[in-house]
mmCIF file of C-alpha atoms in Angstrom:
data_model
loop_
_atom_site.group_PDB
_atom_site.id
_atom_site.type_symbol
_atom_site.label_atom_id
_atom_site.label_comp_id
_atom_site.label_asym_id
_atom_site.label_seq_id
_atom_site.Cartn_x
_atom_site.Cartn_y
_atom_site.Cartn_z
ATOM 1 C CA MET A 1 105.685 -159.144 68.613
ATOM 2 C CA VAL A 2 105.657 -155.482 67.578
ATOM 3 C CA ALA A 3 103.205 -152.592 67.386
ATOM 4 C CA PRO A 4 103.409 -149.136 65.767
ATOM 5 C CA TYR A 5 104.071 -146.212 68.089
ATOM 6 C CA PHE A 6 104.657 -142.486 67.793
ATOM 7 C CA LYS A 7 106.129 -141.488 71.158
ATOM 8 C CA ILE A 8 107.700 -142.861 74.335
ATOM 9 C CA GLU A 9 107.896 -140.935 77.592
ATOM 10 C CA SER A 10 110.454 -142.296 80.021
ATOM 11 C CA PHE A 11 109.159 -140.183 82.918
ATOM 12 C CA SER A 12 105.473 -139.627 83.607
ATOM 13 C CA ALA A 13 103.678 -139.057 86.893
ATOM 14 C CA ASN A 14 100.182 -138.676 85.402
ATOM 15 C CA ASP A 15 99.503 -141.979 83.653
ATOM 16 C CA GLY A 16 99.033 -144.402 86.515
ATOM 17 C CA PRO A 17 100.524 -144.808 89.987
ATOM 18 C CA GLY A 18 104.117 -143.746 90.579
ATOM 19 C CA ILE A 19 106.706 -142.877 87.937
ATOM 20 C CA ARG A 20 106.010 -144.602 84.648
ATOM 21 C CA MET A 21 107.301 -145.370 81.203
ATOM 22 C CA VAL A 22 104.524 -144.537 78.735
ATOM 23 C CA ILE A 23 104.348 -145.973 75.223
ATOM 24 C CA PHE A 24 101.958 -144.141 72.901
ATOM 25 C CA LEU A 25 100.723 -146.579 70.257
ATOM 26 C CA THR A 26 99.453 -145.453 66.862
ATOM 27 C CA GLY A 27 95.868 -146.132 65.844
ATOM 28 C CA CYS A 28 92.455 -145.153 67.186
ATOM 29 C CA PRO A 29 88.845 -145.778 66.106
ATOM 30 C CA TYR A 30 87.821 -142.362 67.454
ATOM 31 C CA ARG A 31 88.443 -138.871 66.136
ATOM 32 C CA CYS A 32 87.925 -136.874 69.323
ATOM 33 C CA ILE A 33 87.579 -133.192 68.582
ATOM 34 C CA TYR A 34 89.883 -132.344 71.493
ATOM 35 C CA CYS A 35 92.395 -135.179 70.944
ATOM 36 C CA HIS A 36 95.763 -134.225 72.437
ATOM 37 C CA ASN A 37 97.644 -136.720 70.242
ATOM 38 C CA PRO A 38 96.291 -136.416 66.682
ATOM 39 C CA GLU A 39 99.540 -137.914 65.382
ATOM 40 C CA CYS A 40 98.147 -141.268 66.571
ATOM 41 C CA TRP A 41 95.703 -141.154 63.626
ATOM 42 C CA ALA A 42 98.489 -141.571 61.077
ATOM 43 C CA LYS A 43 98.096 -144.668 58.911
ATOM 44 C CA ASN A 44 101.563 -144.550 57.390
ATOM 45 C CA ASN A 45 103.594 -144.701 60.593
ATOM 46 C CA LYS A 46 106.273 -147.332 60.083
ATOM 47 C CA LYS A 47 107.934 -146.908 63.466
ATOM 48 C CA THR A 48 107.432 -150.039 65.574
ATOM 49 C CA ILE A 49 108.500 -151.325 68.968
ATOM 50 C CA SER A 50 108.609 -154.838 70.338
ATOM 51 C CA VAL A 51 107.337 -156.212 73.616
ATOM 52 C CA GLU A 52 110.864 -157.426 74.372
ATOM 53 C CA LYS A 53 112.410 -153.979 73.916
ATOM 54 C CA ILE A 54 109.834 -152.321 76.172
ATOM 55 C CA ILE A 55 110.429 -154.891 78.922
ATOM 56 C CA ASN A 56 114.216 -154.742 78.547
ATOM 57 C CA ASP A 57 114.352 -150.935 78.584
ATOM 58 C CA PHE A 58 112.154 -150.855 81.670
ATOM 59 C CA MET A 59 114.171 -153.484 83.532
ATOM 60 C CA LYS A 60 117.397 -151.564 82.902
ATOM 61 C CA ASN A 61 115.960 -148.666 84.914
ATOM 62 C CA LYS A 62 113.664 -150.596 87.240
ATOM 63 C CA LYS A 63 114.985 -148.864 90.386
ATOM 64 C CA PHE A 64 113.969 -145.531 88.890
ATOM 65 C CA TYR A 65 110.415 -146.845 88.441
ATOM 66 C CA MET A 66 110.278 -148.439 91.893
ATOM 67 C CA ASN A 67 106.737 -147.287 92.676
ATOM 68 C CA GLY A 68 105.521 -147.107 89.090
ATOM 69 C CA GLY A 69 105.435 -149.241 85.989
ATOM 70 C CA ILE A 70 104.577 -149.238 82.289
ATOM 71 C CA THR A 71 101.543 -147.583 80.704
ATOM 72 C CA LEU A 72 100.226 -148.240 77.208
ATOM 73 C CA SER A 73 98.484 -145.199 75.794
ATOM 74 C CA GLY A 74 97.761 -143.746 72.389
ATOM 75 C CA GLY A 75 95.573 -143.444 70.475
ATOM 76 C CA GLU A 76 93.740 -146.527 71.595
ATOM 77 C CA PRO A 77 96.226 -149.235 72.577
ATOM 78 C CA LEU A 78 93.651 -152.044 72.422
ATOM 79 C CA VAL A 79 93.518 -151.604 68.646
ATOM 80 C CA HIS A 80 96.623 -153.804 69.045
ATOM 81 C CA TYR A 81 94.922 -156.346 71.277
ATOM 82 C CA ASP A 82 97.394 -159.227 70.822
ATOM 83 C CA PHE A 83 100.343 -156.928 71.511
ATOM 84 C CA CYS A 84 98.675 -155.642 74.707
ATOM 85 C CA ALA A 85 97.848 -159.169 75.854
ATOM 86 C CA ASN A 86 101.423 -160.257 75.239
ATOM 87 C CA ILE A 87 102.973 -157.387 77.164
ATOM 88 C CA ALA A 88 100.482 -157.943 80.002
ATOM 89 C CA LYS A 89 101.774 -161.503 80.384
ATOM 90 C CA LYS A 90 105.426 -160.380 80.241
ATOM 91 C CA CYS A 91 104.854 -157.606 82.791
ATOM 92 C CA TYR A 92 103.163 -160.050 85.133
ATOM 93 C CA GLU A 93 106.071 -162.496 84.819
ATOM 94 C CA ASN A 94 108.564 -159.699 85.579
ATOM 95 C CA ASN A 95 106.554 -158.172 88.444
ATOM 96 C CA ILE A 96 105.946 -154.925 86.526
ATOM 97 C CA ASN A 97 102.761 -152.949 87.040
ATOM 98 C CA LEU A 98 101.034 -152.428 83.673
ATOM 99 C CA ALA A 99 98.347 -149.816 83.060
ATOM 100 C CA ILE A 100 96.312 -149.438 79.861
ATOM 101 C CA ASP A 101 94.751 -146.067 79.040
ATOM 102 C CA THR A 102 91.658 -146.921 77.024
ATOM 103 C CA CYS A 103 88.329 -145.626 75.769
ATOM 104 C CA GLY A 104 86.943 -149.155 76.112
ATOM 105 C CA TYR A 105 86.377 -149.486 72.374
ATOM 106 C CA HIS A 106 87.368 -153.165 72.234
ATOM 107 C CA LYS A 107 83.893 -154.668 72.044
ATOM 108 C CA LYS A 108 84.328 -158.296 73.161
ATOM 109 C CA LEU A 109 84.300 -158.066 76.943
ATOM 110 C CA SER A 110 85.536 -161.623 77.469
ATOM 111 C CA ASP A 111 88.793 -160.554 75.791
ATOM 112 C CA TYR A 112 89.500 -158.450 78.866
ATOM 113 C CA ASP A 113 89.735 -161.594 81.000
ATOM 114 C CA ILE A 114 93.440 -161.954 80.267
ATOM 115 C CA PHE A 115 94.129 -158.443 81.568
ATOM 116 C CA VAL A 116 92.250 -159.151 84.773
ATOM 117 C CA LYS A 117 94.274 -162.373 85.120
ATOM 118 C CA TYR A 118 97.528 -160.403 84.833
ATOM 119 C CA ASN A 119 96.481 -157.568 87.198
ATOM 120 C CA VAL A 120 96.406 -154.807 84.589
ATOM 121 C CA LEU A 121 95.185 -151.428 85.821
ATOM 122 C CA PHE A 122 92.751 -149.797 83.394
ATOM 123 C CA LEU A 123 92.614 -146.013 83.059
ATOM 124 C CA ILE A 124 89.215 -145.563 81.440
ATOM 125 C CA ASP A 125 88.261 -142.428 79.525
ATOM 126 C CA ILE A 126 84.601 -141.489 79.816
ATOM 127 C CA LYS A 127 84.040 -139.413 76.693
ATOM 128 C CA HIS A 128 80.329 -138.782 77.247
ATOM 129 C CA THR A 129 77.404 -140.718 78.711
ATOM 130 C CA ILE A 130 74.857 -139.678 76.057
ATOM 131 C CA GLU A 131 75.122 -141.307 72.622
ATOM 132 C CA LYS A 132 74.346 -138.270 70.449
ATOM 133 C CA PHE A 133 76.997 -136.170 72.196
ATOM 134 C CA HIS A 134 79.426 -139.094 72.274
ATOM 135 C CA LYS A 135 79.186 -139.181 68.468
ATOM 136 C CA ILE A 136 79.719 -135.425 68.166
ATOM 137 C CA ILE A 137 82.864 -135.681 70.271
ATOM 138 C CA THR A 138 84.346 -138.968 69.036
ATOM 139 C CA SER A 139 82.587 -139.769 65.708
ATOM 140 C CA LYS A 140 81.168 -142.931 67.351
ATOM 141 C CA SER A 141 77.883 -143.116 69.261
ATOM 142 C CA SER A 142 78.528 -146.319 71.242
ATOM 143 C CA VAL A 143 79.263 -145.560 74.908
ATOM 144 C CA LEU A 144 81.447 -148.650 75.313
ATOM 145 C CA GLU A 145 83.476 -147.253 78.205
ATOM 146 C CA LEU A 146 80.501 -147.747 80.522
ATOM 147 C CA LYS A 147 80.301 -151.429 79.526
ATOM 148 C CA LEU A 148 83.972 -151.863 80.431
ATOM 149 C CA ILE A 149 83.383 -150.216 83.802
ATOM 150 C CA ASN A 150 80.487 -152.575 84.469
ATOM 151 C CA TYR A 151 82.638 -155.543 83.435
ATOM 152 C CA LEU A 152 85.434 -154.565 85.845
ATOM 153 C CA GLU A 153 82.940 -154.050 88.646
ATOM 154 C CA ASN A 154 81.605 -157.565 88.051
ATOM 155 C CA LYS A 155 85.168 -158.897 88.091
ATOM 156 C CA LYS A 156 85.906 -156.989 91.334
ATOM 157 C CA THR A 157 88.882 -155.372 89.630
ATOM 158 C CA LYS A 158 90.180 -151.923 90.582
ATOM 159 C CA TYR A 159 90.493 -149.190 87.950
ATOM 160 C CA TRP A 160 90.722 -145.439 87.360
ATOM 161 C CA ILE A 161 88.338 -143.181 85.456
ATOM 162 C CA ARG A 162 89.356 -140.048 83.571
ATOM 163 C CA PHE A 163 87.015 -137.359 82.297
ATOM 164 C CA VAL A 164 88.045 -134.485 80.027
ATOM 165 C CA TYR A 165 86.191 -131.305 80.945
ATOM 166 C CA VAL A 166 85.434 -129.413 77.724
ATOM 167 C CA LYS A 167 83.091 -126.447 78.049
ATOM 168 C CA GLY A 168 80.231 -126.718 75.613
ATOM 169 C CA TYR A 169 80.895 -130.389 74.844
ATOM 170 C CA THR A 170 81.148 -132.507 78.005
ATOM 171 C CA ASP A 171 79.641 -130.233 80.663
ATOM 172 C CA GLN A 172 75.913 -130.630 79.943
ATOM 173 C CA PHE A 173 73.858 -130.913 83.123
ATOM 174 C CA GLU A 174 72.508 -134.342 82.147
ATOM 175 C CA ASN A 175 75.983 -135.706 81.433
ATOM 176 C CA ILE A 176 77.409 -134.505 84.733
ATOM 177 C CA SER A 177 74.355 -135.858 86.576
ATOM 178 C CA ASN A 178 74.809 -139.224 84.843
ATOM 179 C CA ILE A 179 78.478 -139.394 85.810
ATOM 180 C CA LYS A 180 77.701 -138.415 89.384
ATOM 181 C CA GLU A 181 75.061 -141.147 89.607
ATOM 182 C CA ILE A 182 77.381 -143.717 88.033
ATOM 183 C CA ILE A 183 80.424 -143.149 90.224
ATOM 184 C CA LYS A 184 78.567 -143.021 93.527
ATOM 185 C CA ASN A 185 77.652 -146.695 93.097
ATOM 186 C CA LEU A 186 81.052 -147.976 91.976
ATOM 187 C CA LYS A 187 82.874 -150.215 94.441
ATOM 188 C CA TYR A 188 86.169 -150.779 92.639
ATOM 189 C CA LEU A 189 86.874 -147.296 91.312
ATOM 190 C CA ILE A 190 90.023 -146.121 93.101
ATOM 191 C CA ARG A 191 90.565 -142.781 91.380
ATOM 192 C CA PHE A 192 88.550 -140.311 89.304
ATOM 193 C CA ASP A 193 90.477 -137.576 87.475
ATOM 194 C CA VAL A 194 88.890 -134.470 85.996
ATOM 195 C CA LEU A 195 91.214 -133.403 83.184
ATOM 196 C CA PRO A 196 90.572 -129.818 82.079
ATOM 197 C CA LEU A 197 90.936 -129.222 78.359
ATOM 198 C CA HIS A 198 94.107 -127.496 77.218
ATOM 199 C CA LEU A 199 95.142 -126.150 73.824
ATOM 200 C CA PHE A 200 98.704 -127.482 73.769
ATOM 201 C CA ALA A 201 97.961 -129.710 70.782
ATOM 202 C CA SER A 202 96.788 -126.920 68.457
ATOM 203 C CA ASP A 203 100.148 -126.667 66.677
ATOM 204 C CA LYS A 204 100.082 -130.403 65.967
ATOM 205 C CA TYR A 205 96.801 -130.072 64.078
ATOM 206 C CA GLU A 206 98.187 -127.310 61.904
ATOM 207 C CA SER A 207 101.354 -129.251 61.084
ATOM 208 C CA LEU A 208 99.333 -132.374 60.235
ATOM 209 C CA GLY A 209 96.818 -130.473 58.115
ATOM 210 C CA TYR A 210 93.858 -131.168 60.405
ATOM 211 C CA LYS A 211 91.211 -128.676 61.430
ATOM 212 C CA TYR A 212 91.218 -127.897 65.163
ATOM 213 C CA GLN A 213 87.629 -127.352 66.288
ATOM 214 C CA ILE A 214 88.416 -126.366 69.877
ATOM 215 C CA THR A 215 88.912 -122.748 70.965
ATOM 216 C CA LYS A 216 89.905 -120.971 74.157
ATOM 217 C CA ASP A 217 86.189 -120.615 74.941
ATOM 218 C CA ASN A 218 86.061 -124.380 75.516
ATOM 219 C CA VAL A 219 88.795 -124.260 78.185
ATOM 220 C CA PRO A 220 87.385 -124.278 81.746
ATOM 221 C CA THR A 221 88.764 -121.961 84.400
ATOM 222 C CA LYS A 222 90.374 -123.265 87.583
ATOM 223 C CA GLU A 223 87.259 -122.199 89.471
ATOM 224 C CA GLU A 224 85.009 -124.106 87.081
ATOM 225 C CA VAL A 225 87.144 -127.222 87.458
ATOM 226 C CA LYS A 226 87.034 -126.881 91.245
ATOM 227 C CA ASN A 227 83.239 -126.533 91.155
ATOM 228 C CA LEU A 228 82.893 -129.654 89.008
ATOM 229 C CA VAL A 229 85.127 -131.669 91.325
ATOM 230 C CA ASN A 230 83.055 -130.527 94.304
ATOM 231 C CA ASN A 231 79.820 -131.337 92.460
ATOM 232 C CA LEU A 232 81.010 -134.872 91.721
ATOM 233 C CA LYS A 233 82.209 -135.200 95.322
ATOM 234 C CA ILE A 234 85.625 -136.513 94.372
ATOM 235 C CA LYS A 235 89.060 -135.674 95.670
ATOM 236 C CA PRO A 236 90.952 -133.262 93.411
#
């Protein structure tokens, strides 16, 4: 079984616990205005990778990844649901920790049962808690990430949450208050990351012929990030 991809990182310390191999799959239902990987939107990408190759390449260097594992990112990896389900089974059989970085867009919650069965760690992106702003940011109004969080809580399954701090887009008082209220009642959340916006992807947009709507005015300062972390009462 294969899926299209646009990048593989053999060393990452930011996409799940430990040192990880990260496979960035092509395809995403969102068009986030601050997307760091706009190349995932390409519809003509013919580069594919198989589940077997990912597992084999990882196992060759398993000692290097002793405390880590494999992460599927993108884009939105669950666009390729069958591929993700297949690799989850293979990782489980080979005692490899698998993480999936997702916006929760896959709508059928019962389809997540297989990932719970195989001990997959979800890294869930909260784009926005308010539908009208969610649509401005992503082009879709459905706040499906919150439904996935609720599902994992009901399944008593641990997960991470990630939140991109974009001044003028994700920092509204009501949104921050909603997030604060949500996370204080979560029992199985093991990590919450505030990810400050950066402009590293701006050159990608130009080369791909896309308009980049973000400016330096949308980038929070270190002090602003620190204040948000303190407000949410989470560890930095």
